[in-house]
Coordinates of C-alpha atoms and ligand atoms in Angstrom, one line a residue:
M914 CA 94.0 81.3 79.8
S915 CA 92.1 84.8 79.4
T916 CA 93.1 87.1 76.4
F917 CA 94.3 89.9 78.9
L918 CA 96.6 87.8 80.6
K919 CA 97.9 86.2 77.3
N920 CA 98.6 89.4 76.0
T921 CA 100.4 90.6 79.1
L922 CA 102.8 87.6 79.1
T923 CA 103.2 87.8 75.3
L924 CA 104.3 91.6 75.8
I925 CA 106.6 90.3 78.3
D926 CA 108.3 87.8 76.1
E927 CA 108.6 90.6 73.5
A928 CA 110.4 92.9 75.8
A929 CA 112.6 90.3 76.8
D930 CA 113.7 89.8 73.3
I931 CA 114.4 93.4 73.1
A932 CA 116.1 94.2 76.7
L933 CA 117.3 91.0 78.1
R934 CA 120.5 89.4 76.9
Q935 CA 120.8 85.7 76.0
N936 CA 120.3 83.1 78.5
Q937 CA 117.7 84.8 80.5
G938 CA 115.3 82.3 80.8
D939 CA 115.2 81.8 84.5
V940 CA 114.6 85.2 85.4
L941 CA 112.0 85.5 82.8
T942 CA 110.0 82.4 84.2
K943 CA 110.6 83.7 87.4
F944 CA 109.4 87.1 86.6
K945 CA 106.4 85.8 84.9
T946 CA 105.3 83.6 87.8
P947 CA 103.4 85.3 90.6
D948 CA 105.0 85.1 94.0
R949 CA 101.7 84.4 95.9
V950 CA 98.0 83.9 94.6
L951 CA 95.4 84.1 97.5
E952 CA 91.9 82.9 96.6
F953 CA 89.1 82.9 99.1
E954 CA 85.4 83.0 99.6
I955 CA 84.1 86.1 101.7
P956 CA 80.9 85.4 103.6
V957 CA 78.5 88.4 104.0
H958 CA 75.4 88.9 106.2
M959 CA 72.9 90.3 103.9
D960 CA 70.4 92.8 105.1
D961 CA 67.6 90.4 104.6
G962 CA 69.2 88.0 107.0
S963 CA 70.5 85.6 104.3
E964 CA 74.2 84.6 104.1
R965 CA 76.1 85.2 100.5
K966 CA 79.5 84.3 99.6
F967 CA 81.8 86.2 97.4
S968 CA 84.8 85.1 95.4
G969 CA 87.9 87.2 96.2
W970 CA 91.6 87.2 95.0
R971 CA 94.8 88.9 95.9
V972 CA 97.8 88.2 93.7
Q973 CA 101.2 89.2 94.8
H974 CA 103.3 89.1 91.8
N975 CA 106.8 90.4 92.6
N976 CA 108.3 92.4 95.5
A977 CA 112.0 92.7 94.2
L978 CA 111.6 96.5 94.5
G979 CA 109.7 96.7 97.8
P980 CA 106.1 95.7 99.3
Y981 CA 103.6 94.6 96.9
K982 CA 101.4 97.5 95.7
G983 CA 98.1 97.5 93.8
G984 CA 94.6 98.1 93.8
I985 CA 91.1 96.1 94.8
R986 CA 88.4 95.8 92.2
F987 CA 85.0 95.0 93.0
H988 CA 83.4 94.1 89.7
H989 CA 81.0 91.3 88.7
L990 CA 83.2 89.9 85.8
S991 CA 86.5 89.5 87.8
T992 CA 88.6 86.8 87.6
K993 CA 91.8 85.3 88.9
E994 CA 93.3 85.5 85.6
E995 CA 92.4 89.3 85.3
V996 CA 93.6 90.0 88.7
T997 CA 96.9 88.2 87.8
A998 CA 97.4 90.3 84.6
L999 CA 96.7 93.3 86.6
A1000 CA 99.1 92.4 89.5
T1001 CA 101.7 92.1 86.9
L1002 CA 101.2 95.2 85.1
M1003 CA 101.5 96.6 88.6
T1004 CA 105.0 95.4 88.9
L1005 CA 106.0 96.9 85.6
K1006 CA 104.6 100.1 86.3
T1007 CA 105.9 100.8 89.9
S1008 CA 109.4 100.1 88.6
L1009 CA 108.8 102.4 85.5
A1010 CA 107.4 105.1 87.9
G1011 CA 110.5 104.8 90.2
V1012 CA 108.6 104.2 93.2
P1013 CA 110.0 101.6 96.0
F1014 CA 107.2 99.0 95.3
G1015 CA 106.7 95.9 93.8
G1016 CA 103.2 94.7 92.3
G1017 CA 100.2 93.2 93.3
K1018 CA 96.3 93.4 92.8
G1019 CA 93.0 92.2 94.3
A1020 CA 89.4 91.6 93.4
V1021 CA 85.9 90.5 94.5
R1022 CA 83.5 89.3 91.9
V1023 CA 80.5 91.7 92.7
N1024 CA 78.4 94.4 91.2
P1025 CA 78.9 96.8 94.1
R1026 CA 75.5 98.5 93.1
D1027 CA 73.8 95.6 94.1
L1028 CA 74.7 95.9 97.6
S1029 CA 73.6 98.4 100.3
R1030 CA 76.0 100.4 102.1
A1031 CA 76.2 98.2 105.0
E1032 CA 76.5 94.9 103.0
L1033 CA 79.4 96.7 101.1
E1034 CA 81.0 97.6 104.3
R1035 CA 80.9 94.1 105.5
L1036 CA 82.2 92.7 102.3
S1037 CA 85.2 95.4 102.5
R1038 CA 85.9 94.4 106.2
G1039 CA 85.6 90.8 105.0
F1040 CA 88.2 91.1 102.4
V1041 CA 90.5 92.4 104.9
K1042 CA 89.9 89.4 107.3
A1043 CA 90.8 87.1 104.4
V1044 CA 93.8 88.5 103.5
F1045 CA 95.1 90.0 107.0
D1046 CA 98.2 88.0 107.4
H1047 CA 99.6 88.9 104.0
I1048 CA 99.1 92.6 103.8
G1049 CA 100.4 95.6 105.6
P1050 CA 102.8 98.6 105.3
E1051 CA 105.9 96.6 104.7
K1052 CA 104.2 93.6 103.1
D1053 CA 101.5 94.6 100.5
V1054 CA 99.5 97.8 100.2
P1055 CA 96.4 97.9 98.6
A1056 CA 94.6 101.0 97.0
P1057 CA 91.1 101.7 95.3
D1058 CA 90.3 100.4 91.7
V1059 CA 87.4 99.9 89.6
G1060 CA 84.2 99.5 91.8
T1061 CA 86.1 100.8 95.1
N1062 CA 86.8 104.2 96.5
A1063 CA 87.9 106.2 99.3
H1064 CA 85.1 105.1 101.7
V1065 CA 86.1 101.5 101.1
M1066 CA 89.7 102.1 101.8
A1067 CA 88.6 103.8 104.9
W1068 CA 86.4 100.7 106.1
M1069 CA 89.5 98.4 105.1
A1070 CA 92.3 100.6 106.9
D1071 CA 89.9 100.7 109.9
E1072 CA 89.5 97.0 109.8
F1073 CA 93.1 96.2 109.5
S1074 CA 93.8 98.6 112.5
R1075 CA 91.3 97.0 114.4
L1076 CA 92.9 93.5 113.7
S1077 CA 96.3 94.9 114.6
G1078 CA 95.3 96.5 117.8
F1079 CA 96.7 100.2 116.8
N1080 CA 96.3 102.6 114.1
V1081 CA 98.1 101.5 110.9
P1082 CA 97.2 104.2 108.3
A1083 CA 99.9 103.2 105.9
A1084 CA 98.2 99.8 105.2
F1085 CA 96.1 101.0 102.5
T1086 CA 96.3 104.3 100.5
G1087 CA 93.7 106.2 98.6
K1088 CA 92.0 106.9 102.0
P1089 CA 89.9 110.0 102.5
I1090 CA 91.6 113.1 103.4
E1091 CA 90.1 113.2 106.7
F1092 CA 91.3 109.9 107.7
N1093 CA 95.0 109.8 106.9
G1094 CA 94.5 110.1 103.2
S1095 CA 96.8 112.6 101.1
K1096 CA 95.7 115.8 99.3
G1097 CA 95.8 115.4 95.6
R1098 CA 95.7 111.4 95.5
D1099 CA 92.3 111.3 93.9
A1100 CA 93.5 113.3 90.8
S1101 CA 96.9 111.6 90.6
T1102 CA 96.3 108.9 88.1
A1103 CA 94.7 111.8 85.7
Y1104 CA 97.3 114.4 86.4
G1105 CA 100.2 111.8 85.8
G1106 CA 98.6 110.9 82.3
F1107 CA 98.2 114.8 81.7
V1108 CA 101.9 115.0 82.4
V1109 CA 102.7 112.1 80.2
L1110 CA 100.6 113.5 77.5
R1111 CA 102.3 117.0 78.0
E1112 CA 105.5 115.7 77.6
Y1113 CA 104.6 113.3 74.6
L1114 CA 103.3 116.4 72.8
K1115 CA 106.7 118.3 73.3
R1116 CA 108.4 115.6 71.5
V1117 CA 105.9 115.2 68.6
S1118 CA 107.5 117.2 65.8
D1119 CA 104.9 117.6 63.4
L1120 CA 102.3 119.0 65.4
S1121 CA 100.2 120.1 62.2
L1122 CA 98.8 116.3 61.9
L1123 CA 96.7 117.6 65.0
S1124 CA 94.0 120.4 65.3
Q1125 CA 94.6 123.6 66.9
D1126 CA 92.7 122.9 70.0
L1127 CA 93.4 119.5 70.5
T1128 CA 90.1 117.5 70.6
C1129 CA 89.6 114.6 73.3
A1130 CA 87.3 112.1 73.8
V1131 CA 87.3 110.2 77.2
Q1132 CA 85.9 106.7 77.9
G1133 CA 84.9 106.2 81.3
F1134 CA 83.6 108.9 83.9
G1135 CA 84.7 107.3 87.0
N1136 CA 87.6 108.3 89.2
V1137 CA 90.3 108.4 86.4
G1138 CA 87.9 109.7 83.6
A1139 CA 86.1 112.6 85.4
H1140 CA 89.5 113.8 86.5
I1141 CA 91.3 113.8 83.2
A1142 CA 88.5 115.5 81.6
R1143 CA 88.4 118.2 84.2
I1144 CA 92.2 118.6 83.9
L1145 CA 92.2 118.8 80.1
N1146 CA 89.7 121.5 79.9
R1147 CA 91.6 123.7 82.5
G1148 CA 95.1 122.8 80.9
G1149 CA 96.5 121.5 84.1
M1150 CA 96.1 122.0 87.7
G1151 CA 94.3 125.0 88.6
S1152 CA 95.5 126.8 85.5
F1153 CA 93.0 128.3 82.8
G1154 CA 93.4 128.5 79.2
S1155 CA 93.8 125.2 77.7
P1156 CA 95.0 123.8 74.6
F1157 CA 92.7 120.7 74.9
R1158 CA 88.8 120.4 74.2
V1159 CA 86.9 117.6 75.7
V1160 CA 83.9 116.9 73.4
A1161 CA 82.8 113.5 74.1
L1162 CA 82.6 111.1 77.4
S1163 CA 81.1 108.0 78.0
D1164 CA 80.0 105.8 81.1
S1165 CA 78.6 102.4 81.1
K1166 CA 75.2 103.7 80.4
G1167 CA 76.2 105.5 77.0
A1168 CA 78.0 108.8 75.6
I1169 CA 77.5 112.4 75.3
Y1170 CA 79.0 114.3 72.7
N1171 CA 79.3 118.3 72.2
P1172 CA 81.8 119.7 69.7
E1173 CA 81.9 123.1 71.1
G1174 CA 83.5 121.3 74.2
I1175 CA 81.6 119.9 77.1
N1176 CA 81.1 121.6 80.6
V1177 CA 82.8 118.8 82.8
E1178 CA 82.7 120.6 86.0
E1179 CA 79.1 121.6 85.5
I1180 CA 78.4 117.7 84.8
M1181 CA 80.3 116.7 87.9
K1182 CA 78.2 119.2 90.2
I1183 CA 75.0 117.8 89.1
Q1184 CA 76.0 114.3 89.6
Q1185 CA 77.2 115.2 93.1
E1186 CA 74.2 117.0 93.7
K1187 CA 72.1 114.1 92.8
I1188 CA 74.2 111.7 94.9
S1189 CA 73.9 114.0 97.8
S1190 CA 70.1 114.0 97.6
G1191 CA 70.3 110.1 97.9
E1192 CA 70.4 108.8 94.6
A1193 CA 73.0 106.0 94.3
H1194 CA 74.1 107.0 90.9
C1195 CA 73.5 109.6 88.1
S1196 CA 74.6 108.6 84.6
L1197 CA 76.0 111.1 82.1
E1198 CA 72.9 111.1 80.0
K1199 CA 70.9 112.0 82.9
A1200 CA 72.9 114.7 84.0
I1201 CA 72.6 116.4 80.6
R1202 CA 68.6 115.6 80.8
I1203 CA 68.3 117.6 84.0
M1204 CA 70.6 120.5 82.9
P1205 CA 68.8 123.9 82.4
E1206 CA 67.7 124.1 78.5
K1207 CA 70.1 126.7 77.7
T1208 CA 73.2 124.8 79.1
R1209 CA 71.7 121.5 77.4
E1210 CA 72.2 123.1 73.9
G1211 CA 74.7 121.4 71.6
Y1212 CA 74.7 118.1 73.3
A1213 CA 74.0 114.8 71.5
F1214 CA 73.9 111.3 72.8
L1215 CA 75.9 108.7 71.2
T1216 CA 76.7 105.2 72.1
N1217 CA 79.9 103.9 73.5
K1218 CA 80.9 102.3 70.2
D1219 CA 80.3 105.7 68.5
L1220 CA 82.5 107.6 71.2
L1221 CA 85.6 105.2 70.4
E1222 CA 85.3 105.9 66.5
L1223 CA 85.0 109.7 66.9
E1224 CA 87.5 111.7 64.6
V1225 CA 89.2 113.4 67.6
D1226 CA 93.0 114.0 68.2
I1227 CA 93.3 112.4 71.5
L1228 CA 91.1 109.0 72.5
I1229 CA 91.7 108.3 76.1
P1230 CA 90.2 104.8 77.3
A1231 CA 89.7 105.5 81.2
A1232 CA 87.1 102.6 81.8
L1233 CA 88.0 99.0 81.6
E1234 CA 90.3 96.5 79.8
N1235 CA 90.0 95.3 76.0
Q1236 CA 87.7 98.1 74.8
I1237 CA 89.9 98.4 71.3
T1238 CA 90.0 95.2 70.0
F1239 CA 90.4 93.5 66.6
E1240 CA 86.7 94.0 65.8
N1241 CA 86.8 97.9 66.2
A1242 CA 90.5 99.0 65.6
D1243 CA 89.7 99.5 62.1
G1244 CA 87.1 102.1 63.2
I1245 CA 89.6 104.2 65.3
K1246 CA 90.1 107.5 63.9
A1247 CA 91.7 109.2 67.0
K1248 CA 95.7 110.1 66.3
I1249 CA 96.8 109.4 69.6
I1250 CA 95.5 107.0 72.5
L1251 CA 96.4 107.8 76.0
E1252 CA 95.6 104.5 77.9
L1253 CA 94.6 105.6 81.4
A1254 CA 92.7 102.4 81.9
N1255 CA 94.8 99.4 82.4
G1256 CA 94.7 96.8 79.2
P1257 CA 92.2 99.0 77.4
V1258 CA 93.7 97.9 73.9
S1259 CA 94.2 94.3 72.9
E1260 CA 97.2 92.8 71.3
E1261 CA 95.6 92.5 67.9
A1262 CA 94.5 96.1 68.1
D1263 CA 97.7 97.2 69.1
K1264 CA 99.1 95.9 65.7
A1265 CA 96.3 97.3 63.7
L1266 CA 96.6 100.6 65.4
A1267 CA 100.4 100.5 64.5
R1268 CA 99.6 99.9 60.8
K1269 CA 97.4 103.2 61.0
K1270 CA 100.1 105.1 62.5
I1271 CA 97.9 105.9 65.5
E1272 CA 100.5 106.0 68.5
V1273 CA 99.5 104.5 71.8
I1274 CA 101.0 105.8 75.0
P1275 CA 100.9 102.5 77.2
D1276 CA 99.0 102.1 80.4
I1277 CA 102.2 101.2 82.5
L1278 CA 103.4 104.7 81.9
A1279 CA 100.4 106.8 81.4
N1280 CA 98.3 105.6 84.3
A1281 CA 101.2 105.5 86.5
G1282 CA 100.3 108.8 88.3
G1283 CA 98.2 106.7 90.5
V1284 CA 100.9 104.8 92.2
V1285 CA 103.1 107.6 92.5
G1286 CA 100.1 109.1 94.3
S1287 CA 99.7 106.5 96.5
Y1288 CA 103.7 106.4 97.3
F1289 CA 103.3 109.8 98.7
E1290 CA 100.2 109.0 100.8
W1291 CA 102.2 106.1 102.2
V1292 CA 105.3 108.0 102.9
Q1293 CA 103.1 110.7 104.6
N1294 CA 101.3 108.2 106.8
L1295 CA 104.6 106.5 107.8
Q1296 CA 106.0 110.1 108.6
R1297 CA 102.8 111.5 110.2
Y1298 CA 103.7 114.6 108.5
Y1299 CA 101.1 115.7 105.7
W1300 CA 102.0 117.9 102.6
E1301 CA 99.9 120.7 100.6
E1302 CA 98.6 120.0 97.4
E1303 CA 100.8 122.2 95.7
E1304 CA 103.7 119.9 96.9
F1305 CA 102.0 116.9 96.0
F1306 CA 101.5 117.8 92.5
G1307 CA 104.9 119.4 92.1
K1308 CA 106.5 116.1 93.3
L1309 CA 104.1 114.2 90.9
D1310 CA 105.1 116.0 88.1
G1311 CA 108.7 115.4 88.5
F1312 CA 108.1 111.8 89.0
M1313 CA 106.1 111.4 85.8
T1314 CA 108.3 113.6 83.6
S1315 CA 111.2 111.7 84.7
A1316 CA 109.3 108.0 83.9
F1317 CA 108.3 109.6 80.6
R1318 CA 111.8 110.5 79.8
G1319 CA 113.3 107.0 80.8
V1320 CA 110.7 105.3 78.3
A1321 CA 111.5 108.2 75.6
R1322 CA 115.1 107.1 75.7
A1323 CA 114.6 103.2 75.6
R1324 CA 112.4 103.9 72.7
D1325 CA 115.0 105.9 70.8
G1326 CA 117.6 103.5 71.8
Y1327 CA 115.8 100.2 70.9
K1328 CA 113.6 101.8 68.0
V1329 CA 110.4 99.9 69.3
S1330 CA 106.8 101.2 70.0
W1331 CA 105.9 103.1 73.0
R1332 CA 104.7 100.2 74.5
H1333 CA 107.7 97.9 73.7
A1334 CA 109.9 100.6 75.1
A1335 CA 107.9 100.8 78.5
Y1336 CA 107.7 97.0 79.1
A1337 CA 111.4 96.6 78.1
Q1338 CA 112.4 99.4 80.4
A1339 CA 110.5 98.1 83.4
L1340 CA 111.6 94.5 82.9
E1341 CA 115.1 95.4 82.9
N1342 CA 114.7 97.6 85.9
V1343 CA 113.1 94.6 88.1
T1344 CA 115.2 91.7 86.6
G1345 CA 118.2 93.6 87.4
V1346 CA 117.2 94.0 91.1
M1347 CA 116.1 90.3 91.2
K1348 CA 119.5 89.4 90.0
L1349 CA 121.3 91.7 92.5
R1350 CA 119.2 90.1 95.2
G1351 CA 120.5 86.8 94.1
W1352 CA 117.1 85.3 93.4
V1353 CA 118.3 84.1 89.9
Ligands
LIG2728 P1 85.8 103.5 88.4 O1 85.1 102.6 88.8 O2 85.8 105.0 89.3 O3 85.1 104.3 86.8 C1 85.0 103.4 86.0 C2 84.0 104.1 84.8 O4 84.1 103.3 83.6 C3 82.6 104.1 85.0 O5 82.2 105.8 84.7 C4 81.9 103.4 84.5 O6 80.5 103.6 84.2 C5 82.6 103.6 83.2 N1 82.4 102.3 82.0 C6 82.3 101.0 82.6 N2 82.2 100.2 81.3 C7 82.1 101.0 80.5 C8 82.2 101.2 79.2 N3 81.8 99.8 78.5 N4 82.0 102.1 78.2 C9 82.2 103.4 78.8 N5 82.4 103.4 80.2 C10 82.4 102.4 80.9 O7 87.1 103.3 87.8 P2 88.5 104.0 87.9 O8 89.0 103.8 89.3 O9 88.2 105.4 87.2 O10 89.4 102.9 86.9 C11 89.3 103.0 85.6 C12 90.3 102.4 84.8 O11 91.7 103.1 85.2 C13 90.6 101.2 85.3 O12 91.2 100.2 84.3 C14 91.5 100.9 86.4 O13 92.2 99.9 86.5 C15 92.6 102.0 85.7 N6 93.3 102.8 86.9 C16 92.6 103.4 88.0 C17 93.6 103.9 89.1 C18 92.8 104.7 90.2 O14 93.7 105.6 90.6 N7 91.7 104.7 90.4 C19 95.2 104.0 88.8 C20 95.6 103.3 87.8 C21 94.9 102.7 86.7

C-alpha cells in the first residue's frame, strides 16, 4: 500500500480512537472503504495519427452528506491508491467545511505538458465518456486539481452537456467565469487558507515567537501557490498593508528567494505575458532572469530542498503530497506549516515536527476553501443566478471561520494536535450521518 494511503488510513484509526465511542468497528470499516472505484483506459488519437491509451480513475469514497465532490488530477505519477487517499481526504474535508457533499477524486496518469492542446482536449473529453454514467450534479461533481485547469473543466462540462443533450453547468466546478464559472472560485483555496491562518494567529497567545512582519515561504506556484503568495503580500482580498512578507517561492524547476520580499504580482504578469506570446510555460527562475535589471536586484536562486528548510515564520506547501518526510523534517525551521497541498507532510514527519514544536495546520482544514468555492459555483449554476466577487469572498470567509472554530473547539476538547482534532471532528460529522441514515 502507498505511504500516502497508509498514512491517511492510520490517521482515521487514530481519529476514531479520539472521537468515536466503543464498538464502532462497523462504521469505521464502512467509512474506510470507498463506495466505488472506477478504473479505465482512455484512448486518445494523437496528432501524429497514432492512438495512445492513458490510465484513469475516479474514486467515489463516501456520499453520506451529498454528491461525491473532488478534483481531477493529470499527473504522470498518479496511481489508484493516491486517488483513493485523496478521495478519502475529500470526504473529511467537505464535512469539516460544512458543505453538502461527499468525497471523490479522479486522475489520469499523464504529463499534460507532453500533449498538444488538441490532444489534451481529446483526453479531457475521453475522461467524461469513461465516467458519464456515474457523474452529474446530483451524483458526483468533479473540479480541477494538479495539472488540470478551468479550460479542462470547460471541455469536460461541454462533453457532459453534449452527451446529456442539454446544458448541465452544475456537473463540473472550477469552470471559466465566461462559461458558467463563478467569480472568486480560482482564488478560493488560497483565500480559505488565508482565513484559517488569520484565525489561527488570533489564537496564538505568544506572538513574540514570530517575526514582526511574518515571513512566508511558499512551495509550488500553481493555482493555489500563486494566489496565496499574492493574498499574503496584500494582507487579504484587495486590501493593502500586510503583516506578511513572502520571501521565497518555488515551482518544479527550483526556488527563488528575496529577503526583502518577492513582488508576486510582477512575476505573475511576466509569466502571463510569456504564455500569451505562445510559450507553454514560464518558470519562476526564467521570470526573474527576464525581469528588468533593477527589479531583479536582491533575488537569489535556491533548490526546492533549500526553500523547505528556510528560517521563516510560515511555510506553505502548495505543490504535491509527501514533500516533508522523515528525511527532511529535522531540517525544517519554520514555526508554522500551513498545508495548502493535500498530504504534504508524511506521518513520520508529523511526529518529528511535533517534537520540534512546529505547529501544522492540516490540509483538510487549510485547503477546504477550494471545495467551499466549488459549492458556491454549484449553487449558482443550479439557481442560474450569479454573485459578485464581494459576496463570494464574504460567504467564504464565514464558512472558513466557522470551520476553523469547529476544529479549534475539538482541539481544546480532545487536547490533541490540530490534525487529529480536524480528523476527529470530520469523522464524527460523517459517521453521525451514516448512522442516522441507517447505513450501519
Ligand atoms: P497546479 O498544478 O496548479 O500547481 C502545482 C505547482 O507545484 C506548480 O507550480 C508546479 O511547478 C509545482 N511543483 C510540482 N512539484 C514541485 C516540487 N517538487 N517543488 C516545488 N514545486 C513543485 O496545482 P494546484 O491546483 O495549485 O494544487 C496544488 C496542491 O493543492 C495539490 O496538492 C492539490 O491537491 C491541492 N489543492 C488544490 C486545490 C485547487 O483548488 N486547485 C484545492 C485543494 C487542494
